[in-house]
Structure formats: C-alpha cells, structure tokens
C-alpha cells in the first residue's frame, strides 16, 4: 500500500506576508541575500544552481525561447508571459491604449 503524505500547510512570511510551503527556502532565496553560486564569466550570483544555469543559458549562451502566444523570442519566457499576456492592462489616459506598465 503506497504511503500517503499530507501536504505541508503554507506558512506566512513575516517580511513580505506571502504564504509558502517551504518558508525557510523562500527567506534564504528572497530576503537573506544568501548567494550559493557565482557565474565565472561576469560575477552574477544567486541562491539556486538552476538560476545560475538559466543565467548562463540566457545571458552568455544567448538562448532564447519563442513565445507560443505571440511568436517573439525571449530569454525569460515565463516573465514575458506573466507580464505581457497575463498581466492586468492599464489604459493610458492620454492615448487610450492599454499597457502592462504605464
């Protein structure tokens, strides 16, 4: 019979008030300034090895992924989709066009 694990209850961060299932990891990555990995080419440092690997791919190897929605290529596709395609649009009072940032 497979063991059933209970999902860990989220804990609230005292610094930013967001909830996380792994609060210690969040604090180390976002608030403590702890940097475990450093890029040998430019000195960029980060908490996670995967962040360093993504940095090397996107900055030094110039790897870009095409957006499945608009077709443009981006080094950080997740951020592009979040900001451009999922973000709340605001209307400019001068020209009445909609933008994610005014």
Short mmCIF file of N, CA, C and O in Angstrom, two decimals:
data_model
loop_
_atom_site.label_atom_id
_atom_site.label_comp_id
_atom_site.label_asym_id
_atom_site.label_seq_id
_atom_site.Cartn_x
_atom_site.Cartn_y
_atom_site.Cartn_z
N UNK A 1 0.85 -1.18 0.00
CA UNK A 1 0.00 0.00 0.00
C UNK A 1 0.89 1.25 0.00
O UNK A 1 1.75 1.39 0.85
N UNK A 2 0.73 2.17 -0.96
CA UNK A 2 1.56 3.38 -1.01
C UNK A 2 1.27 4.29 0.18
O UNK A 2 0.13 4.41 0.61
N UNK A 3 2.34 4.93 0.67
CA UNK A 3 2.14 5.84 1.79
C UNK A 3 1.58 7.16 1.28
O UNK A 3 1.97 7.65 0.24
N UNK A 4 0.66 7.70 2.00
CA UNK A 4 0.05 8.97 1.64
C UNK A 4 0.65 10.06 2.52
O UNK A 4 0.57 9.99 3.74
N UNK A 5 1.28 11.04 1.91
CA UNK A 5 1.86 12.14 2.65
C UNK A 5 0.86 13.29 2.70
O UNK A 5 0.22 13.60 1.69
N UNK A 6 0.74 13.89 3.86
CA UNK A 6 -0.11 15.07 3.97
C UNK A 6 0.63 16.25 3.37
O UNK A 6 1.84 16.38 3.53
N UNK A 7 -0.09 17.09 2.66
CA UNK A 7 0.56 18.27 2.10
C UNK A 7 0.87 19.23 3.24
O UNK A 7 0.09 19.40 4.16
N UNK A 8 2.04 19.82 3.14
CA UNK A 8 2.51 20.74 4.18
C UNK A 8 1.69 22.02 4.13
O UNK A 8 1.46 22.59 3.08
N UNK A 9 1.24 22.47 5.28
CA UNK A 9 0.44 23.69 5.37
C UNK A 9 1.34 24.91 5.11
O UNK A 9 2.43 25.01 5.66
N UNK A 10 0.89 25.85 4.28
CA UNK A 10 1.70 27.03 3.99
C UNK A 10 1.93 27.89 5.24
O UNK A 10 1.08 27.97 6.12
N UNK A 11 3.11 28.47 5.30
CA UNK A 11 3.47 29.38 6.39
C UNK A 11 3.61 30.79 5.83
O UNK A 11 4.08 30.98 4.71
N UNK A 12 3.22 31.78 6.61
CA UNK A 12 3.27 33.17 6.17
C UNK A 12 4.65 33.77 6.49
O UNK A 12 5.16 33.65 7.58
N UNK A 13 5.20 34.45 5.49
CA UNK A 13 6.48 35.13 5.65
C UNK A 13 6.24 36.45 6.40
O UNK A 13 5.38 37.24 6.00
N UNK A 14 7.00 36.68 7.47
CA UNK A 14 6.86 37.90 8.26
C UNK A 14 7.38 39.14 7.51
O UNK A 14 7.04 40.26 7.87
N UNK A 15 8.19 38.91 6.48
CA UNK A 15 8.78 40.03 5.76
C UNK A 15 7.87 40.54 4.65
O UNK A 15 7.63 41.74 4.52
N UNK A 16 7.32 39.63 3.84
CA UNK A 16 6.51 40.05 2.69
C UNK A 16 5.04 39.63 2.79
O UNK A 16 4.25 39.97 1.91
N UNK A 17 4.68 38.89 3.81
CA UNK A 17 3.30 38.46 4.09
C UNK A 17 2.72 37.47 3.08
O UNK A 17 1.55 37.18 3.11
N UNK A 18 3.57 36.90 2.20
CA UNK A 18 3.10 35.87 1.28
C UNK A 18 3.22 34.51 1.97
O UNK A 18 3.98 34.35 2.92
N UNK A 19 2.48 33.51 1.48
CA UNK A 19 2.50 32.18 2.08
C UNK A 19 3.29 31.21 1.22
O UNK A 19 3.22 31.23 0.00
N UNK A 20 4.05 30.31 1.91
CA UNK A 20 4.90 29.35 1.24
C UNK A 20 4.88 28.03 1.99
O UNK A 20 4.79 27.99 3.21
N UNK A 21 5.00 26.92 1.24
CA UNK A 21 5.10 25.61 1.88
C UNK A 21 6.51 25.38 2.41
O UNK A 21 6.70 24.61 3.34
N UNK A 22 7.50 26.04 1.83
CA UNK A 22 8.87 25.94 2.31
C UNK A 22 9.36 27.35 2.64
O UNK A 22 10.06 27.99 1.85
N UNK A 23 8.98 27.83 3.80
CA UNK A 23 9.28 29.21 4.20
C UNK A 23 10.78 29.46 4.33
O UNK A 23 11.27 30.51 3.92
N UNK A 24 11.52 28.50 4.86
CA UNK A 24 12.97 28.68 5.03
C UNK A 24 13.64 28.89 3.66
O UNK A 24 14.48 29.77 3.51
N UNK A 25 13.25 28.10 2.68
CA UNK A 25 13.79 28.25 1.33
C UNK A 25 13.46 29.63 0.77
O UNK A 25 14.33 30.31 0.20
N UNK A 26 12.22 30.07 0.93
CA UNK A 26 11.81 31.39 0.45
C UNK A 26 12.64 32.50 1.08
O UNK A 26 13.15 33.39 0.38
N UNK A 27 12.81 32.46 2.39
CA UNK A 27 13.56 33.51 3.10
C UNK A 27 15.02 33.51 2.63
O UNK A 27 15.58 34.58 2.36
N UNK A 28 15.62 32.33 2.51
CA UNK A 28 17.01 32.25 2.04
C UNK A 28 17.15 32.80 0.62
O UNK A 28 18.10 33.51 0.31
N UNK A 29 16.20 32.48 -0.24
CA UNK A 29 16.30 32.89 -1.64
C UNK A 29 15.94 34.36 -1.84
O UNK A 29 16.57 35.05 -2.62
N UNK A 30 14.93 34.86 -1.16
CA UNK A 30 14.41 36.20 -1.44
C UNK A 30 14.87 37.30 -0.49
O UNK A 30 14.98 38.45 -0.89
N UNK A 31 15.08 36.98 0.77
CA UNK A 31 15.29 38.04 1.77
C UNK A 31 16.66 38.06 2.45
O UNK A 31 17.06 39.09 2.95
N UNK A 32 17.36 36.94 2.50
CA UNK A 32 18.59 36.89 3.29
C UNK A 32 19.82 37.37 2.54
O UNK A 32 20.83 37.68 3.15
N UNK A 33 19.73 37.41 1.22
CA UNK A 33 20.91 37.79 0.44
C UNK A 33 21.90 36.65 0.29
O UNK A 33 23.02 36.85 -0.19
N UNK A 34 21.52 35.44 0.68
CA UNK A 34 22.38 34.27 0.59
C UNK A 34 22.58 33.91 -0.88
O UNK A 34 21.63 33.73 -1.62
N UNK A 35 23.82 33.83 -1.30
CA UNK A 35 24.17 33.52 -2.69
C UNK A 35 25.14 32.33 -2.68
O UNK A 35 26.28 32.45 -2.26
N UNK A 36 24.66 31.17 -3.13
CA UNK A 36 25.47 29.96 -3.12
C UNK A 36 26.29 29.75 -4.39
O UNK A 36 27.25 29.00 -4.38
N UNK A 37 25.90 30.38 -5.49
CA UNK A 37 26.53 30.13 -6.78
C UNK A 37 26.90 31.44 -7.45
O UNK A 37 26.18 32.42 -7.35
N UNK A 38 28.06 31.44 -8.14
CA UNK A 38 28.53 32.64 -8.82
C UNK A 38 28.96 32.31 -10.24
O UNK A 38 29.64 31.29 -10.47
N UNK A 39 28.61 33.15 -11.17
CA UNK A 39 28.99 32.99 -12.57
C UNK A 39 30.47 33.33 -12.73
O UNK A 39 30.91 34.40 -12.31
N UNK A 40 31.21 32.43 -13.33
CA UNK A 40 32.64 32.65 -13.54
C UNK A 40 32.94 33.67 -14.62
O UNK A 40 34.04 34.20 -14.69
N UNK A 41 31.95 33.96 -15.47
CA UNK A 41 32.17 34.92 -16.56
C UNK A 41 31.94 36.37 -16.15
O UNK A 41 32.66 37.26 -16.55
N UNK A 42 30.87 36.62 -15.35
CA UNK A 42 30.52 38.02 -15.05
C UNK A 42 30.34 38.32 -13.57
O UNK A 42 30.14 39.47 -13.21
N UNK A 43 30.36 37.31 -12.71
CA UNK A 43 30.23 37.56 -11.28
C UNK A 43 28.80 37.55 -10.75
O UNK A 43 28.59 37.73 -9.55
N UNK A 44 27.80 37.36 -11.62
CA UNK A 44 26.41 37.24 -11.17
C UNK A 44 26.33 36.14 -10.13
O UNK A 44 26.93 35.07 -10.29
N UNK A 45 25.62 36.37 -9.03
CA UNK A 45 25.48 35.35 -8.01
C UNK A 45 24.02 35.13 -7.67
O UNK A 45 23.19 36.03 -7.82
N UNK A 46 23.71 33.91 -7.22
CA UNK A 46 22.33 33.54 -6.94
C UNK A 46 22.28 32.43 -5.90
O UNK A 46 23.30 31.82 -5.57
N UNK A 47 21.09 32.16 -5.41
CA UNK A 47 20.88 31.17 -4.36
C UNK A 47 20.79 29.75 -4.91
O UNK A 47 21.30 28.81 -4.32
N UNK A 48 20.16 29.58 -6.08
CA UNK A 48 19.94 28.25 -6.63
C UNK A 48 20.84 27.96 -7.82
O UNK A 48 21.09 28.83 -8.65
N UNK A 49 21.28 26.70 -7.92
CA UNK A 49 22.09 26.28 -9.05
C UNK A 49 21.30 26.41 -10.35
O UNK A 49 21.86 26.79 -11.39
N UNK A 50 20.01 26.11 -10.32
CA UNK A 50 19.19 26.22 -11.53
C UNK A 50 19.11 27.66 -12.03
O UNK A 50 19.05 27.90 -13.23
N UNK A 51 19.13 28.64 -11.11
CA UNK A 51 19.13 30.05 -11.51
C UNK A 51 20.44 30.40 -12.23
O UNK A 51 20.43 31.14 -13.21
N UNK A 52 21.56 29.87 -11.74
CA UNK A 52 22.84 30.12 -12.40
C UNK A 52 22.86 29.47 -13.78
O UNK A 52 23.32 30.08 -14.75
N UNK A 53 22.35 28.25 -13.89
CA UNK A 53 22.30 27.57 -15.18
C UNK A 53 21.45 28.36 -16.18
O UNK A 53 21.82 28.52 -17.34
N UNK A 54 20.29 28.87 -15.72
CA UNK A 54 19.43 29.68 -16.59
C UNK A 54 20.14 30.98 -16.98
O UNK A 54 20.06 31.42 -18.13
N UNK A 55 20.85 31.60 -16.04
CA UNK A 55 21.61 32.82 -16.32
C UNK A 55 22.64 32.57 -17.43
O UNK A 55 22.72 33.34 -18.39
N UNK A 56 23.40 31.50 -17.31
CA UNK A 56 24.43 31.19 -18.31
C UNK A 56 23.79 30.96 -19.68
O UNK A 56 24.27 31.48 -20.69
N UNK A 57 22.69 30.21 -19.71
CA UNK A 57 21.99 29.94 -20.98
C UNK A 57 21.48 31.22 -21.63
O UNK A 57 21.66 31.44 -22.83
N UNK A 58 20.83 32.06 -20.85
CA UNK A 58 20.16 33.23 -21.42
C UNK A 58 21.09 34.42 -21.65
O UNK A 58 20.90 35.17 -22.60
N UNK A 59 22.09 34.60 -20.80
CA UNK A 59 22.97 35.77 -20.92
C UNK A 59 24.22 35.47 -21.76
O UNK A 59 24.55 36.22 -22.68
N UNK A 60 24.88 34.38 -21.43
CA UNK A 60 26.16 34.11 -22.10
C UNK A 60 26.02 33.22 -23.33
O UNK A 60 26.76 33.38 -24.29
N UNK A 61 25.07 32.31 -23.33
CA UNK A 61 24.86 31.44 -24.50
C UNK A 61 23.78 32.00 -25.42
O UNK A 61 23.51 31.43 -26.48
N UNK A 62 23.13 33.09 -25.02
CA UNK A 62 22.10 33.78 -25.81
C UNK A 62 20.96 32.87 -26.24
O UNK A 62 20.42 33.00 -27.33
N UNK A 63 20.59 31.94 -25.37
CA UNK A 63 19.47 31.04 -25.66
C UNK A 63 18.16 31.80 -25.48
O UNK A 63 17.90 32.39 -24.45
N UNK A 64 17.32 31.78 -26.51
CA UNK A 64 16.03 32.47 -26.45
C UNK A 64 14.94 31.50 -26.87
O UNK A 64 15.11 30.72 -27.80
N UNK A 65 13.81 31.57 -26.17
CA UNK A 65 12.69 30.68 -26.42
C UNK A 65 11.55 31.45 -27.08
O UNK A 65 11.19 32.52 -26.60
N UNK A 66 10.96 30.90 -28.15
CA UNK A 66 9.83 31.60 -28.78
C UNK A 66 8.57 31.51 -27.92
O UNK A 66 8.27 30.47 -27.36
N UNK A 67 7.85 32.61 -27.84
CA UNK A 67 6.59 32.64 -27.09
C UNK A 67 5.53 31.89 -27.90
O UNK A 67 5.34 32.20 -29.09
N UNK A 68 4.81 30.95 -27.27
CA UNK A 68 3.78 30.22 -28.01
C UNK A 68 2.56 31.08 -28.34
O UNK A 68 1.75 30.71 -29.17
N UNK A 69 2.46 32.26 -27.72
CA UNK A 69 1.30 33.13 -27.95
C UNK A 69 1.57 34.14 -29.06
O UNK A 69 0.78 34.29 -29.98
N UNK A 70 2.70 34.85 -28.99
CA UNK A 70 2.97 35.92 -29.96
C UNK A 70 4.12 35.61 -30.91
O UNK A 70 4.31 36.32 -31.89
N UNK A 71 4.91 34.58 -30.63
CA UNK A 71 5.99 34.18 -31.52
C UNK A 71 7.31 34.90 -31.33
O UNK A 71 8.32 34.48 -31.88
N UNK A 72 7.35 35.98 -30.56
CA UNK A 72 8.61 36.68 -30.31
C UNK A 72 9.49 35.81 -29.40
O UNK A 72 8.98 34.99 -28.65
N UNK A 73 10.80 36.00 -29.47
CA UNK A 73 11.70 35.19 -28.65
C UNK A 73 12.17 35.97 -27.43
O UNK A 73 12.43 37.18 -27.51
N UNK A 74 12.31 35.26 -26.32
CA UNK A 74 12.68 35.87 -25.04
C UNK A 74 13.62 34.99 -24.27
O UNK A 74 13.53 33.76 -24.33
N UNK A 75 14.52 35.62 -23.52
CA UNK A 75 15.41 34.86 -22.66
C UNK A 75 14.68 34.39 -21.41
O UNK A 75 15.03 33.36 -20.85
N UNK A 76 13.68 35.13 -20.97
CA UNK A 76 12.88 34.73 -19.81
C UNK A 76 11.42 34.66 -20.24
O UNK A 76 10.65 35.60 -20.03
N UNK A 77 11.05 33.55 -20.83
CA UNK A 77 9.71 33.39 -21.40
C UNK A 77 8.63 33.44 -20.32
O UNK A 77 7.58 34.03 -20.52
N UNK A 78 8.90 32.85 -19.15
CA UNK A 78 7.90 32.88 -18.08
C UNK A 78 7.56 34.30 -17.67
O UNK A 78 6.41 34.67 -17.48
N UNK A 79 8.59 35.14 -17.54
CA UNK A 79 8.36 36.53 -17.16
C UNK A 79 7.60 37.27 -18.27
O UNK A 79 6.68 38.04 -17.99
N UNK A 80 7.95 37.04 -19.52
CA UNK A 80 7.26 37.67 -20.64
C UNK A 80 5.78 37.33 -20.63
O UNK A 80 4.93 38.22 -20.73
N UNK A 81 5.46 36.05 -20.50
CA UNK A 81 4.05 35.63 -20.49
C UNK A 81 3.31 36.25 -19.32
O UNK A 81 2.20 36.76 -19.47
N UNK A 82 3.93 36.24 -18.15
CA UNK A 82 3.29 36.81 -16.96
C UNK A 82 3.02 38.30 -17.13
O UNK A 82 1.93 38.78 -16.83
N UNK A 83 3.99 39.04 -17.65
CA UNK A 83 3.84 40.49 -17.76
C UNK A 83 3.01 40.94 -18.96
O UNK A 83 2.20 41.85 -18.86
N UNK A 84 3.21 40.30 -20.11
CA UNK A 84 2.56 40.76 -21.33
C UNK A 84 1.21 40.11 -21.57
O UNK A 84 0.24 40.79 -21.90
N UNK A 85 1.14 38.80 -21.40
CA UNK A 85 -0.08 38.09 -21.78
C UNK A 85 -1.04 37.83 -20.61
O UNK A 85 -2.22 37.66 -20.83
N UNK A 86 -0.52 37.77 -19.39
CA UNK A 86 -1.38 37.51 -18.24
C UNK A 86 -1.56 38.72 -17.33
O UNK A 86 -2.42 38.73 -16.48
N UNK A 87 -0.72 39.72 -17.52
CA UNK A 87 -0.76 40.89 -16.65
C UNK A 87 -1.99 41.74 -16.86
O UNK A 87 -2.58 41.77 -17.93
N UNK A 88 -2.38 42.43 -15.81
CA UNK A 88 -3.52 43.35 -15.90
C UNK A 88 -3.10 44.55 -16.73
O UNK A 88 -2.08 45.16 -16.51
N UNK A 89 -3.89 44.88 -17.70
CA UNK A 89 -3.60 46.01 -18.59
C UNK A 89 -4.20 47.29 -18.02
O UNK A 89 -5.31 47.29 -17.51
N UNK A 90 -3.44 48.35 -18.12
CA UNK A 90 -3.89 49.67 -17.68
C UNK A 90 -4.06 50.55 -18.91
O UNK A 90 -3.29 50.47 -19.86
N UNK A 91 -5.04 51.39 -18.90
CA UNK A 91 -5.30 52.28 -20.04
C UNK A 91 -4.64 53.64 -19.81
O UNK A 91 -4.84 54.26 -18.77
N UNK A 92 -3.90 54.08 -20.81
CA UNK A 92 -3.24 55.38 -20.74
C UNK A 92 -4.30 56.46 -20.88
O UNK A 92 -5.10 56.44 -21.82
N UNK A 93 -4.30 57.44 -19.97
CA UNK A 93 -5.31 58.50 -20.05
C UNK A 93 -5.10 59.44 -21.23
O UNK A 93 -6.02 60.12 -21.66
N UNK A 94 -3.88 59.46 -21.80
CA UNK A 94 -3.60 60.36 -22.92
C UNK A 94 -3.95 59.76 -24.28
O UNK A 94 -4.52 60.44 -25.13
N UNK A 95 -3.63 58.48 -24.48
CA UNK A 95 -3.83 57.91 -25.81
C UNK A 95 -4.88 56.79 -25.83
O UNK A 95 -5.20 56.27 -26.89
N UNK A 96 -5.36 56.37 -24.66
CA UNK A 96 -6.36 55.31 -24.51
C UNK A 96 -5.90 53.93 -24.96
O UNK A 96 -6.70 53.03 -25.14
N UNK A 97 -4.60 53.73 -25.15
CA UNK A 97 -4.06 52.39 -25.44
C UNK A 97 -3.82 51.67 -24.13
O UNK A 97 -3.63 52.29 -23.08
N UNK A 98 -3.84 50.32 -24.17
CA UNK A 98 -3.65 49.51 -22.96
C UNK A 98 -2.21 49.02 -22.88
O UNK A 98 -1.64 48.56 -23.88
N UNK A 99 -1.64 49.08 -21.68
CA UNK A 99 -0.25 48.66 -21.42
C UNK A 99 -0.20 47.90 -20.10
O UNK A 99 -1.02 48.12 -19.21
N UNK A 100 0.82 47.02 -19.97
CA UNK A 100 1.00 46.34 -18.69
C UNK A 100 1.69 47.26 -17.69
O UNK A 100 1.52 47.12 -16.50
N UNK A 101 2.48 48.22 -18.18
CA UNK A 101 3.12 49.23 -17.34
C UNK A 101 2.87 50.60 -17.93
O UNK A 101 3.00 50.79 -19.13
N UNK A 102 2.52 51.56 -17.09
CA UNK A 102 2.34 52.93 -17.59
C UNK A 102 3.54 53.76 -17.18
O UNK A 102 4.15 53.57 -16.21
#
